């Protein structure tokens, strides 16, 4: 099978290869399809960046993009996701990009041995591998390496698929990860990747400060009722006061969407430390790389020459 569902399936070599391929696309690399190829983007949770950049990537690779809206599909009549995928495969779709609120929604699909390839564009609080790869590309552009880099991930770790995928890849690549945010949003399983420290420790020491949005759509009613945005900003946000203490080389990252004034002071989104919009640009090239790699493995494109 040729799919990308989890950062766990990527080793160091695979990540560095994807960065190299995405950079080649950024520098104008083009591919040649051996036959018409079709993709469908099935988003069962809202998205701006991931959905748009996958569609842009597909169009730039010359792939036919077949429209899909969950609300006007036959899933509203009770058809399962698996039967929907079998259906679009029968009609001729080669590649499905799926975002879904259910963690590991892809497991029963992978068990079915479909010929259709699957890219996970985010599963609940599980994983977001394409975001993680574009984040690795952005960090590599800033530092040229990962070994020994100090990366602080701040915020709603418990509900963040970005935190999980990034912690996985960063530790594999040799970076040192630490987390900060409310204690109750730090699941014990994340301790395998790094310690839970204070926001101020991260601000004082990190090379990369990665902020996360509070995922209100995944909070319990009790958590939601106890949440106060300005209090959160003061205790856990990147404030105008805290940013003064960053080291000159430190970059600020955020997967988006940003809640300005909550996890980050609004003015800092465009600060010289920020790579937030660069992450979004990189996302399109990284998604071209992810798709091209899958098409290459399926022998659907002419060989890509990347050089040494
Ligand atoms: N980072 C990210 O996944 O953003 P979207 O939800 O807008 O796709």
GROMACS .gro file of C-alpha atoms and ligand atoms in nm:
model
  316
    1UNK     CA    1   0.000   0.000   0.000
    2UNK     CA    2   0.108   0.359  -0.060
    3UNK     CA    3  -0.046   0.587   0.202
    4UNK     CA    4   0.051   0.854   0.454
    5UNK     CA    5  -0.156   0.818   0.769
    6UNK     CA    6   0.083   0.874   1.060
    7UNK     CA    7   0.417   1.032   1.148
    8UNK     CA    8   0.501   0.697   1.309
    9UNK     CA    9   0.549   0.543   0.964
   10UNK     CA   10   0.820   0.800   0.873
   11UNK     CA   11   1.185   0.745   0.961
   12UNK     CA   12   1.454   1.016   0.952
   13UNK     CA   13   1.551   0.930   0.596
   14UNK     CA   14   1.189   0.958   0.477
   15UNK     CA   15   1.143   1.299   0.644
   16UNK     CA   16   1.464   1.438   0.493
   17UNK     CA   17   1.364   1.300   0.152
   18UNK     CA   18   1.023   1.473   0.174
   19UNK     CA   19   1.190   1.802   0.270
   20UNK     CA   20   1.425   1.770  -0.026
   21UNK     CA   21   1.140   1.693  -0.265
   22UNK     CA   22   0.923   1.978  -0.132
   23UNK     CA   23   1.218   2.217  -0.170
   24UNK     CA   24   1.263   2.099  -0.529
   25UNK     CA   25   0.896   2.179  -0.597
   26UNK     CA   26   0.949   2.520  -0.437
   27UNK     CA   27   1.236   2.569  -0.684
   28UNK     CA   28   1.019   2.482  -0.982
   29UNK     CA   29   1.038   2.100  -1.016
   30UNK     CA   30   0.766   1.961  -1.240
   31UNK     CA   31   0.647   1.603  -1.278
   32UNK     CA   32   0.504   1.413  -1.572
   33UNK     CA   33   0.204   1.187  -1.516
   34UNK     CA   34   0.210   0.854  -1.703
   35UNK     CA   35  -0.172   0.862  -1.726
   36UNK     CA   36  -0.454   1.087  -1.599
   37UNK     CA   37  -0.466   1.075  -1.216
   38UNK     CA   38  -0.763   1.177  -0.999
   39UNK     CA   39  -0.784   1.286  -0.636
   40UNK     CA   40  -1.072   1.353  -0.399
   41UNK     CA   41  -1.046   1.559  -0.080
   42UNK     CA   42  -1.297   1.437   0.179
   43UNK     CA   43  -1.309   1.681   0.471
   44UNK     CA   44  -1.549   1.587   0.752
   45UNK     CA   45  -1.403   1.859   0.977
   46UNK     CA   46  -1.353   2.221   0.878
   47UNK     CA   47  -1.024   2.333   0.725
   48UNK     CA   48  -0.877   2.628   0.540
   49UNK     CA   49  -0.500   2.562   0.512
   50UNK     CA   50  -0.490   2.184   0.470
   51UNK     CA   51  -0.784   2.159   0.230
   52UNK     CA   52  -0.676   2.453   0.013
   53UNK     CA   53  -0.311   2.352   0.000
   54UNK     CA   54  -0.388   1.990  -0.090
   55UNK     CA   55  -0.617   2.111  -0.368
   56UNK     CA   56  -0.357   2.361  -0.490
   57UNK     CA   57  -0.088   2.091  -0.476
   58UNK     CA   58  -0.303   1.848  -0.675
   59UNK     CA   59  -0.381   2.109  -0.940
   60UNK     CA   60  -0.014   2.210  -0.970
   61UNK     CA   61   0.080   1.844  -1.022
   62UNK     CA   62  -0.174   1.818  -1.305
   63UNK     CA   63  -0.406   1.586  -1.110
   64UNK     CA   64  -0.781   1.599  -1.171
   65UNK     CA   65  -0.955   1.710  -0.851
   66UNK     CA   66  -1.302   1.558  -0.807
   67UNK     CA   67  -1.527   1.763  -0.576
   68UNK     CA   68  -1.674   1.615  -0.258
   69UNK     CA   69  -1.901   1.772   0.003
   70UNK     CA   70  -1.988   1.547   0.298
   71UNK     CA   71  -2.322   1.727   0.342
   72UNK     CA   72  -2.445   1.645  -0.011
   73UNK     CA   73  -2.286   1.299  -0.040
   74UNK     CA   74  -2.468   0.969   0.007
   75UNK     CA   75  -2.306   0.941   0.351
   76UNK     CA   76  -2.608   1.149   0.463
   77UNK     CA   77  -2.818   0.845   0.358
   78UNK     CA   78  -2.618   0.607   0.576
   79UNK     CA   79  -2.335   0.499   0.344
   80UNK     CA   80  -2.017   0.429   0.542
   81UNK     CA   81  -1.681   0.599   0.479
   82UNK     CA   82  -1.537   0.264   0.369
   83UNK     CA   83  -1.816   0.209   0.114
   84UNK     CA   84  -1.774   0.569  -0.003
   85UNK     CA   85  -1.406   0.500  -0.069
   86UNK     CA   86  -1.481   0.171  -0.245
   87UNK     CA   87  -1.729   0.365  -0.459
   88UNK     CA   88  -1.493   0.642  -0.562
   89UNK     CA   89  -1.220   0.386  -0.627
   90UNK     CA   90  -1.458   0.198  -0.859
   91UNK     CA   91  -1.532   0.524  -1.041
   92UNK     CA   92  -1.159   0.589  -1.094
   93UNK     CA   93  -1.027   0.803  -0.809
   94UNK     CA   94  -0.661   0.718  -0.732
   95UNK     CA   95  -0.601   0.920  -0.416
   96UNK     CA   96  -0.822   1.020  -0.121
   97UNK     CA   97  -0.719   1.295   0.121
   98UNK     CA   98  -0.931   1.260   0.434
   99UNK     CA   99  -0.987   1.467   0.748
  100UNK     CA  100  -1.214   1.310   1.008
  101UNK     CA  101  -1.301   1.374   1.372
  102UNK     CA  102  -1.254   1.007   1.467
  103UNK     CA  103  -0.904   0.909   1.586
  104UNK     CA  104  -0.744   0.643   1.361
  105UNK     CA  105  -1.048   0.641   1.128
  106UNK     CA  106  -0.808   0.504   0.865
  107UNK     CA  107  -0.737   0.168   1.036
  108UNK     CA  108  -1.038  -0.022   0.895
  109UNK     CA  109  -0.973   0.135   0.555
  110UNK     CA  110  -0.610   0.016   0.549
  111UNK     CA  111  -0.724  -0.335   0.651
  112UNK     CA  112  -0.936  -0.355   0.333
  113UNK     CA  113  -0.641  -0.346   0.090
  114UNK     CA  114  -0.794  -0.086  -0.142
  115UNK     CA  115  -0.585   0.021  -0.443
  116UNK     CA  116  -0.686   0.380  -0.371
  117UNK     CA  117  -0.413   0.562  -0.175
  118UNK     CA  118  -0.499   0.746   0.145
  119UNK     CA  119  -0.349   1.061   0.293
  120UNK     CA  120  -0.456   1.148   0.647
  121UNK     CA  121  -0.528   1.522   0.662
  122UNK     CA  122  -0.599   1.500   1.038
  123UNK     CA  123  -0.781   1.242   1.251
  124UNK     CA  124  -0.944   1.380   1.566
  125UNK     CA  125  -0.677   1.432   1.831
  126UNK     CA  126  -0.467   1.161   1.666
  127UNK     CA  127  -0.220   1.269   1.398
  128UNK     CA  128  -0.160   1.535   1.131
  129UNK     CA  129   0.139   1.400   0.937
  130UNK     CA  130   0.134   1.647   0.645
  131UNK     CA  131   0.134   1.939   0.893
  132UNK     CA  132   0.423   1.781   1.074
  133UNK     CA  133   0.626   1.742   0.755
  134UNK     CA  134   0.569   2.105   0.658
  135UNK     CA  135   0.672   2.205   1.010
  136UNK     CA  136   0.994   2.004   0.974
  137UNK     CA  137   1.059   2.180   0.641
  138UNK     CA  138   1.010   2.519   0.810
  139UNK     CA  139   1.245   2.434   1.098
  140UNK     CA  140   1.505   2.302   0.852
  141UNK     CA  141   1.487   2.627   0.653
  142UNK     CA  142   1.561   2.824   0.972
  143UNK     CA  143   1.840   2.609   1.120
  144UNK     CA  144   1.956   2.361   0.852
  145UNK     CA  145   1.949   2.076   1.104
  146UNK     CA  146   1.744   1.925   1.390
  147UNK     CA  147   2.005   1.770   1.617
  148UNK     CA  148   2.002   1.929   1.963
  149UNK     CA  149   1.746   2.197   1.871
  150UNK     CA  150   1.525   2.293   2.165
  151UNK     CA  151   1.159   2.293   2.063
  152UNK     CA  152   0.888   2.406   2.304
  153UNK     CA  153   0.528   2.313   2.225
  154UNK     CA  154   0.284   2.526   2.424
  155UNK     CA  155  -0.090   2.491   2.470
  156UNK     CA  156  -0.362   2.233   2.439
  157UNK     CA  157  -0.138   1.929   2.398
  158UNK     CA  158  -0.411   1.679   2.490
  159UNK     CA  159  -0.637   1.764   2.197
  160UNK     CA  160  -0.366   1.841   1.942
  161UNK     CA  161  -0.288   1.603   1.658
  162UNK     CA  162  -0.011   1.848   1.556
  163UNK     CA  163   0.160   1.810   1.895
  164UNK     CA  164   0.154   1.432   1.866
  165UNK     CA  165   0.290   1.412   1.510
  166UNK     CA  166   0.552   1.682   1.572
  167UNK     CA  167   0.673   1.529   1.898
  168UNK     CA  168   0.713   1.199   1.712
  169UNK     CA  169   0.914   1.342   1.423
  170UNK     CA  170   1.118   1.594   1.623
  171UNK     CA  171   1.246   1.334   1.868
  172UNK     CA  172   1.329   1.097   1.580
  173UNK     CA  173   1.527   1.378   1.415
  174UNK     CA  174   1.728   1.446   1.731
  175UNK     CA  175   1.558   1.763   1.858
  176UNK     CA  176   1.483   1.810   2.230
  177UNK     CA  177   1.113   1.864   2.291
  178UNK     CA  178   0.947   2.020   2.596
  179UNK     CA  179   0.583   2.104   2.653
  180UNK     CA  180   0.399   2.376   2.846
  181UNK     CA  181   0.039   2.472   2.915
  182UNK     CA  182  -0.230   2.374   3.165
  183UNK     CA  183  -0.134   2.059   3.360
  184UNK     CA  184  -0.469   1.899   3.281
  185UNK     CA  185  -0.395   1.928   2.908
  186UNK     CA  186  -0.069   1.732   2.929
  187UNK     CA  187  -0.147   1.359   2.889
  188UNK     CA  188   0.104   1.129   3.056
  189UNK     CA  189   0.175   0.953   2.724
  190UNK     CA  190   0.351   1.270   2.601
  191UNK     CA  191   0.617   1.232   2.873
  192UNK     CA  192   0.792   0.981   2.644
  193UNK     CA  193   0.879   1.276   2.416
  194UNK     CA  194   0.985   1.537   2.674
  195UNK     CA  195   0.912   1.712   3.005
  196UNK     CA  196   0.626   1.943   3.096
  197UNK     CA  197   0.781   2.276   3.198
  198UNK     CA  198   0.667   2.635   3.241
  199UNK     CA  199   0.597   2.868   2.948
  200UNK     CA  200   0.873   3.097   3.080
  201UNK     CA  201   1.133   2.818   3.068
  202UNK     CA  202   1.045   2.758   2.703
  203UNK     CA  203   1.052   3.129   2.618
  204UNK     CA  204   1.396   3.168   2.779
  205UNK     CA  205   1.558   2.862   2.620
  206UNK     CA  206   1.385   2.737   2.305
  207UNK     CA  207   1.505   2.768   1.946
  208UNK     CA  208   1.150   2.700   1.829
  209UNK     CA  209   0.842   2.816   2.016
  210UNK     CA  210   0.545   2.629   1.875
  211UNK     CA  211   0.204   2.754   1.986
  212UNK     CA  212  -0.120   2.561   1.964
  213UNK     CA  213  -0.479   2.678   1.947
  214UNK     CA  214  -0.714   2.576   2.228
  215UNK     CA  215  -0.933   2.317   2.055
  216UNK     CA  216  -1.272   2.430   2.182
  217UNK     CA  217  -1.450   2.177   1.958
  218UNK     CA  218  -1.284   1.893   2.157
  219UNK     CA  219  -1.322   2.036   2.511
  220UNK     CA  220  -1.567   1.889   2.760
  221UNK     CA  221  -1.850   2.120   2.874
  222UNK     CA  222  -1.677   2.149   3.212
  223UNK     CA  223  -1.345   2.251   3.052
  224UNK     CA  224  -1.521   2.495   2.818
  225UNK     CA  225  -1.710   2.658   3.105
  226UNK     CA  226  -1.386   2.698   3.303
  227UNK     CA  227  -1.198   2.858   3.013
  228UNK     CA  228  -1.118   3.231   3.023
  229UNK     CA  229  -0.934   3.364   2.714
  230UNK     CA  230  -0.758   3.661   2.876
  231UNK     CA  231  -0.651   3.456   3.179
  232UNK     CA  232  -0.516   3.188   2.943
  233UNK     CA  233  -0.325   3.453   2.747
  234UNK     CA  234  -0.157   3.586   3.061
  235UNK     CA  235  -0.065   3.244   3.202
  236UNK     CA  236   0.018   3.041   2.890
  237UNK     CA  237   0.021   3.275   2.589
  238UNK     CA  238   0.314   3.429   2.401
  239UNK     CA  239   0.263   3.784   2.527
  240UNK     CA  240   0.434   4.106   2.418
  241UNK     CA  241   0.637   4.087   2.743
  242UNK     CA  242   0.748   3.727   2.694
  243UNK     CA  243   0.858   3.775   2.332
  244UNK     CA  244   1.122   4.026   2.448
  245UNK     CA  245   1.303   3.736   2.617
  246UNK     CA  246   1.332   3.516   2.306
  247UNK     CA  247   1.684   3.456   2.175
  248UNK     CA  248   1.763   3.627   1.841
  249UNK     CA  249   1.752   3.299   1.645
  250UNK     CA  250   1.426   3.173   1.797
  251UNK     CA  251   1.139   3.119   1.559
  252UNK     CA  252   0.769   3.127   1.644
  253UNK     CA  253   0.549   2.865   1.480
  254UNK     CA  254   0.176   2.792   1.488
  255UNK     CA  255  -0.010   2.542   1.269
  256UNK     CA  256  -0.312   2.775   1.246
  257UNK     CA  257  -0.586   2.873   1.267
  258UNK     CA  258  -0.461   3.135   1.514
  259UNK     CA  259  -0.681   3.275   1.787
  260UNK     CA  260  -0.511   3.615   1.807
  261UNK     CA  261  -0.486   3.750   2.160
  262UNK     CA  262  -0.532   3.405   2.319
  263UNK     CA  263  -0.232   3.173   2.260
  264UNK     CA  264  -0.036   3.456   2.096
  265UNK     CA  265  -0.046   3.835   2.111
  266UNK     CA  266  -0.199   3.952   1.782
  267UNK     CA  267   0.101   4.168   1.679
  268UNK     CA  268   0.342   3.873   1.717
  269UNK     CA  269   0.179   3.677   1.434
  270UNK     CA  270   0.368   3.907   1.193
  271UNK     CA  271   0.678   3.957   1.412
  272UNK     CA  272   1.028   3.899   1.261
  273UNK     CA  273   1.050   3.580   1.473
  274UNK     CA  274   0.730   3.441   1.322
  275UNK     CA  275   0.730   3.174   1.051
  276UNK     CA  276   0.353   3.126   1.063
  277UNK     CA  277   0.276   3.233   0.705
  278UNK     CA  278   0.593   3.063   0.578
  279UNK     CA  279   0.453   2.740   0.727
  280UNK     CA  280   0.142   2.788   0.514
  281UNK     CA  281   0.344   2.844   0.193
  282UNK     CA  282   0.561   2.544   0.272
  283UNK     CA  283   0.247   2.339   0.324
  284UNK     CA  284   0.154   2.356  -0.043
  285UNK     CA  285   0.502   2.242  -0.157
  286UNK     CA  286   0.517   1.970   0.107
  287UNK     CA  287   0.177   1.838  -0.004
  288UNK     CA  288   0.303   1.831  -0.364
  289UNK     CA  289   0.597   1.623  -0.234
  290UNK     CA  290   0.375   1.384  -0.035
  291UNK     CA  291   0.147   1.323  -0.334
  292UNK     CA  292   0.435   1.293  -0.583
  293UNK     CA  293   0.606   1.038  -0.359
  294UNK     CA  294   0.293   0.824  -0.349
  295UNK     CA  295   0.241   0.854  -0.725
  296UNK     CA  296   0.606   0.763  -0.779
  297UNK     CA  297   0.571   0.451  -0.562
  298UNK     CA  298   0.264   0.356  -0.769
  299UNK     CA  299   0.459   0.413  -1.091
  300UNK     CA  300   0.210   0.678  -1.201
  301UNK     CA  301   0.474   0.943  -1.279
  302UNK     CA  302   0.801   0.953  -1.473
  303UNK     CA  303   1.107   0.916  -1.240
  304UNK     CA  304   1.203   1.230  -1.048
  305UNK     CA  305   1.571   1.331  -1.065
  306UNK     CA  306   1.664   1.520  -0.747
  307UNK     CA  307   2.041   1.498  -0.775
  308UNK     CA  308   2.265   1.453  -0.472
  309LIG     N1  309  -0.320   2.362   1.036
  309LIG     C1  310  -0.437   2.318   0.991
  309LIG     O1  311  -0.464   2.197   0.986
  309LIG     O2  312  -0.524   2.419   0.953
  309LIG     P1  313  -0.667   2.395   0.890
  309LIG     O3  314  -0.754   2.336   0.998
  309LIG     O4  315  -0.716   2.531   0.844
  309LIG     O5  316  -0.653   2.298   0.776
   0.00000   0.00000   0.00000
